[in-house]
Amino acid sequence: MYINGEWVKTQREFRVTNPATGEAIGMVSDGDKSQAILAINAAHTAFSSWSTASAYMRAEVLQRAYDLMIERKPMLADLMTREQGKPLKAALNEVQYAADFLRWFSEEAKRVYGETIPSARADQRFIVRYQPLGVVAAITPWNYPISMITRKVAPALAAGCTIVLKPAEATPLCAIAVFNILHEAGVPAGVANLVTTSEPVPIGDEFCTNIKIKKLTFTGSTAVGKKLAQDAAPQLKRVSMELGGHAPFIVFDDADPLHAAKGASLVKFLNTGQACISPNRIFVQRAILDSFVQTFTERVVKMKAGNGLDPSVSIGPLVNSAAVEKVSCQVEDALKKGAILHSGGKALSGDAYASGNFYAPTVLSNVSEDMLIYREETFGPVAAIIPFDAYDDVIEMANNTHYGLAAYVYTQNLSRAVRAFEALNFGIIGINDINPTSAAAPFGGMNESGLGREGAREGLGEYLETKLGGFSV
Ligand code: NAP
């Protein structure tokens, strides 16, 4: 753990395993509430000097962290593949995305401008300034184990906040590698702190109830996010919640079917389907359904599952055996209720898969509303294809979810694209585009997919408090 500028070890440790091989790849300190309190106190003490340091100084530290992350990209990607499982090429992309937040917010740190507002009184002046909130507590998931950290740490530090982070139990080594970079980049003692643990509940409780914490920023499941938001409510702590999704991917009959099938297969199986913006329901207009399913399936059967260090692999393991179980259960339920299986449909066994958590890339069509997969976040390599007839029907079906994170629309008709963009109740919409994300663009969900945005100007605003001065002159 990294507390008050020093690396700290506990006697109790937990094991980190490679999800592709089941091998132990490290032992990590198993922190508890007492270490969380030490970290919060350190962040509280460091706040007065960090929040009043010049924005230029904070920007320089973040820029150095960016440079170090880029320098270490191959090492970080290799670690990520071994700890989290995604193929090496995807891990390299994630490290670049993670580093982009450091650079973007290093630049934005210098642009926290205030405002003057004209008053109705000639003898009055209004001045608005934005100041850092204070100590931030952050909790991150395992599926994007580096970028989900920098997406919080970079804006918090740019704004002048200090931070205590608890990473996911499955991926603490990536978090340690990020904090090594922050340390070497010159982040002062206490400004950024890392508490690793195998027991998140007591630390989450401390984050929600400790009076020194002014904001909780969480990325993870909707169920845990709701619980944390409730626990933080009695003190009216600020919260940002980046939660689950159930993305619709809509293919209209005027779309280029090859482009659409290629896009859908790439984004669906990204990170083995373990992404919050992964399409969970692929709606295809009936006139092009057969050709879409055929092209899509042809692409999927060519995907090779295995250890992500093998360059020919595009489907890594699932995070654990429970994830394999959940996916199997959704597929069995769908098949029982009339879905058609085009490929996959089973956990992978045999020598190459014996110790890992592998599920075959799977294509189901004829998926309907009564199936679990239609509503539950899948978080696995299963594509669920659903036919539709008319524009109004598909917009209603797509919006019929309590989630609201990402949606995708494929069409060559401009007015249909604009109307769908406006009608879909989702925070991020890709129009003929499967990667509508960037450090410069606001990321976040509507409804039960979350509160607040990360990245972009909005992402910095999440760590700032608005202060108004009324001056009688
Ligand atoms: P999770 O079970 O909610 O865990 C997320 C983090 O919360 C982990 O660090 C976890 O620690 C911690 N945690 C779990 N229970 C807690 C509690 N009671 N108190 C405090 N902390 C607690 O989610 P996950 O399975 O890791 O991640 C997958 C989910 O994240 C999916 O739903 C996905 O859609 C969502 N996600 C959303 C975004 C987004 O930007 N919207 C991005 C990525 C992922 P442990 O690891 O020790 O359990």
PDB file of C-alpha atoms and ligand atoms in Angstrom, residues 139-144 148 151 166-170 197-205 218-225 227-228 241-245 274-277 377 379 403 405 443-445 449 454, ligand 1:
ATOM      1  CA  ILE A 139     -13.085   2.797  -5.597  1.00  0.00           C
ATOM      2  CA  THR A 140     -12.306   1.131  -8.942  1.00  0.00           C
ATOM      3  CA  PRO A 141     -13.125  -2.165 -10.714  1.00  0.00           C
ATOM      4  CA  TRP A 142     -10.915  -4.852 -12.272  1.00  0.00           C
ATOM      5  CA  ASN A 143     -12.076  -4.757 -15.897  1.00  0.00           C
ATOM      6  CA  TYR A 144     -10.085  -1.630 -16.871  1.00  0.00           C
ATOM      7  CA  MET A 148     -10.331   3.541 -14.337  1.00  0.00           C
ATOM      8  CA  ARG A 151      -9.757   8.681 -14.974  1.00  0.00           C
ATOM      9  CA  LYS A 166      -9.115   1.319  -3.118  1.00  0.00           C
ATOM     10  CA  PRO A 167      -8.622  -0.758  -6.282  1.00  0.00           C
ATOM     11  CA  ALA A 168     -10.343  -4.053  -7.100  1.00  0.00           C
ATOM     12  CA  GLU A 169      -9.162  -7.144  -5.264  1.00  0.00           C
ATOM     13  CA  ALA A 170      -8.499  -8.916  -8.588  1.00  0.00           C
ATOM     14  CA  THR A 197      -7.669  -5.092   0.463  1.00  0.00           C
ATOM     15  CA  SER A 198      -9.545  -8.338   0.025  1.00  0.00           C
ATOM     16  CA  GLU A 199     -12.379  -7.013   2.219  1.00  0.00           C
ATOM     17  CA  PRO A 200     -13.908  -3.950   0.610  1.00  0.00           C
ATOM     18  CA  VAL A 201     -16.856  -3.453   2.959  1.00  0.00           C
ATOM     19  CA  PRO A 202     -15.124  -1.928   6.041  1.00  0.00           C
ATOM     20  CA  ILE A 203     -13.083   0.379   3.816  1.00  0.00           C
ATOM     21  CA  GLY A 204     -16.157   1.382   1.824  1.00  0.00           C
ATOM     22  CA  ASP A 205     -17.914   2.133   5.138  1.00  0.00           C
ATOM     23  CA  PHE A 218     -17.001   4.907  -7.575  1.00  0.00           C
ATOM     24  CA  THR A 219     -16.818   2.743 -10.694  1.00  0.00           C
ATOM     25  CA  GLY A 220     -18.388  -0.695 -10.494  1.00  0.00           C
ATOM     26  CA  SER A 221     -21.721  -2.458 -10.392  1.00  0.00           C
ATOM     27  CA  THR A 222     -25.033  -0.667  -9.972  1.00  0.00           C
ATOM     28  CA  ALA A 223     -25.869  -2.734  -6.872  1.00  0.00           C
ATOM     29  CA  VAL A 224     -22.704  -1.686  -4.999  1.00  0.00           C
ATOM     30  CA  GLY A 225     -22.944   1.888  -6.294  1.00  0.00           C
ATOM     31  CA  LYS A 227     -25.398   0.931  -1.524  1.00  0.00           C
ATOM     32  CA  LEU A 228     -22.420   3.308  -1.336  1.00  0.00           C
ATOM     33  CA  MET A 241     -21.118   6.857  -9.849  1.00  0.00           C
ATOM     34  CA  GLU A 242     -19.942   5.075 -13.009  1.00  0.00           C
ATOM     35  CA  LEU A 243     -22.066   1.941 -12.985  1.00  0.00           C
ATOM     36  CA  GLY A 244     -23.316  -0.937 -15.096  1.00  0.00           C
ATOM     37  CA  GLY A 245     -24.864  -0.810 -18.538  1.00  0.00           C
ATOM     38  CA  GLN A 274     -16.441  -7.437 -19.770  1.00  0.00           C
ATOM     39  CA  ALA A 275     -16.988  -3.749 -20.496  1.00  0.00           C
ATOM     40  CA  CYS A 276     -19.669  -1.446 -19.168  1.00  0.00           C
ATOM     41  CA  ILE A 277     -20.285  -0.143 -22.707  1.00  0.00           C
ATOM     42  CA  GLU A 377     -25.772  -7.213 -17.686  1.00  0.00           C
ATOM     43  CA  PHE A 379     -20.328  -9.227 -18.828  1.00  0.00           C
ATOM     44  CA  TYR A 403     -29.606   1.273 -17.372  1.00  0.00           C
ATOM     45  CA  LEU A 405     -24.825   4.141 -20.273  1.00  0.00           C
ATOM     46  CA  PHE A 443     -18.199   9.569 -20.161  1.00  0.00           C
ATOM     47  CA  GLY A 444     -21.091   8.527 -17.948  1.00  0.00           C
ATOM     48  CA  GLY A 445     -24.576   7.166 -17.723  1.00  0.00           C
ATOM     49  CA  SER A 449     -25.944   3.665 -14.932  1.00  0.00           C
ATOM     50  CA  GLU A 454     -15.631  11.402 -16.145  1.00  0.00           C
TER      51      GLU A 454
HETATM   52  P1  NAP B   1     -18.205  -4.346  -8.156  1.00  0.00           P
HETATM   53  O1  NAP B   1     -18.380  -5.714  -7.628  1.00  0.00           O
HETATM   54  O2  NAP B   1     -19.265  -3.349  -7.872  1.00  0.00           O
HETATM   55  O3  NAP B   1     -16.798  -3.854  -7.602  1.00  0.00           O
HETATM   56  C1  NAP B   1     -16.256  -2.599  -7.946  1.00  0.00           C
HETATM   57  C2  NAP B   1     -15.345  -2.146  -6.832  1.00  0.00           C
HETATM   58  O4  NAP B   1     -16.124  -1.983  -5.649  1.00  0.00           O
HETATM   59  C3  NAP B   1     -14.240  -3.144  -6.473  1.00  0.00           C
HETATM   60  O5  NAP B   1     -13.106  -2.420  -6.061  1.00  0.00           O
HETATM   61  C4  NAP B   1     -14.856  -3.888  -5.294  1.00  0.00           C
HETATM   62  O6  NAP B   1     -13.918  -4.470  -4.435  1.00  0.00           O
HETATM   63  C5  NAP B   1     -15.573  -2.749  -4.606  1.00  0.00           C
HETATM   64  N1  NAP B   1     -16.662  -3.174  -3.735  1.00  0.00           N
HETATM   65  C6  NAP B   1     -17.485  -4.239  -3.861  1.00  0.00           C
HETATM   66  N2  NAP B   1     -18.387  -4.246  -2.846  1.00  0.00           N
HETATM   67  C7  NAP B   1     -18.117  -3.161  -2.074  1.00  0.00           C
HETATM   68  C8  NAP B   1     -18.682  -2.613  -0.889  1.00  0.00           C
HETATM   69  N3  NAP B   1     -19.751  -3.160  -0.297  1.00  0.00           N
HETATM   70  N4  NAP B   1     -18.140  -1.492  -0.367  1.00  0.00           N
HETATM   71  C9  NAP B   1     -17.079  -0.908  -0.970  1.00  0.00           C
HETATM   72  N5  NAP B   1     -16.503  -1.365  -2.086  1.00  0.00           N
HETATM   73  C10 NAP B   1     -17.014  -2.470  -2.649  1.00  0.00           C
HETATM   74  O7  NAP B   1     -18.008  -4.334  -9.727  1.00  0.00           O
HETATM   75  P2  NAP B   1     -16.979  -5.193 -10.573  1.00  0.00           P
HETATM   76  O8  NAP B   1     -17.525  -6.542 -10.754  1.00  0.00           O
HETATM   77  O9  NAP B   1     -15.596  -5.051 -10.033  1.00  0.00           O
HETATM   78  O10 NAP B   1     -16.992  -4.388 -11.946  1.00  0.00           O
HETATM   79  C11 NAP B   1     -17.898  -4.655 -12.948  1.00  0.00           C
HETATM   80  C12 NAP B   1     -18.998  -3.620 -12.953  1.00  0.00           C
HETATM   81  O11 NAP B   1     -18.425  -2.334 -13.126  1.00  0.00           O
HETATM   82  C13 NAP B   1     -19.953  -3.806 -14.107  1.00  0.00           C
HETATM   83  O12 NAP B   1     -21.257  -3.618 -13.669  1.00  0.00           O
HETATM   84  C14 NAP B   1     -19.526  -2.700 -15.073  1.00  0.00           C
HETATM   85  O13 NAP B   1     -20.544  -2.297 -15.949  1.00  0.00           O
HETATM   86  C15 NAP B   1     -19.120  -1.625 -14.140  1.00  0.00           C
HETATM   87  N6  NAP B   1     -18.218  -0.668 -14.788  1.00  0.00           N
HETATM   88  C16 NAP B   1     -18.694   0.566 -15.068  1.00  0.00           C
HETATM   89  C17 NAP B   1     -17.883   1.482 -15.719  1.00  0.00           C
HETATM   90  C18 NAP B   1     -18.398   2.842 -16.051  1.00  0.00           C
HETATM   91  O14 NAP B   1     -17.575   3.691 -16.383  1.00  0.00           O
HETATM   92  N7  NAP B   1     -19.682   3.092 -15.994  1.00  0.00           N
HETATM   93  C19 NAP B   1     -16.571   1.131 -16.052  1.00  0.00           C
HETATM   94  C20 NAP B   1     -16.113  -0.142 -15.736  1.00  0.00           C
HETATM   95  C21 NAP B   1     -16.953  -1.034 -15.090  1.00  0.00           C
HETATM   96  P3  NAP B   1     -13.524  -6.033  -4.628  1.00  0.00           P
HETATM   97  O15 NAP B   1     -12.791  -6.103  -5.895  1.00  0.00           O
HETATM   98  O16 NAP B   1     -12.695  -6.363  -3.449  1.00  0.00           O
HETATM   99  O17 NAP B   1     -14.818  -6.788  -4.652  1.00  0.00           O
END
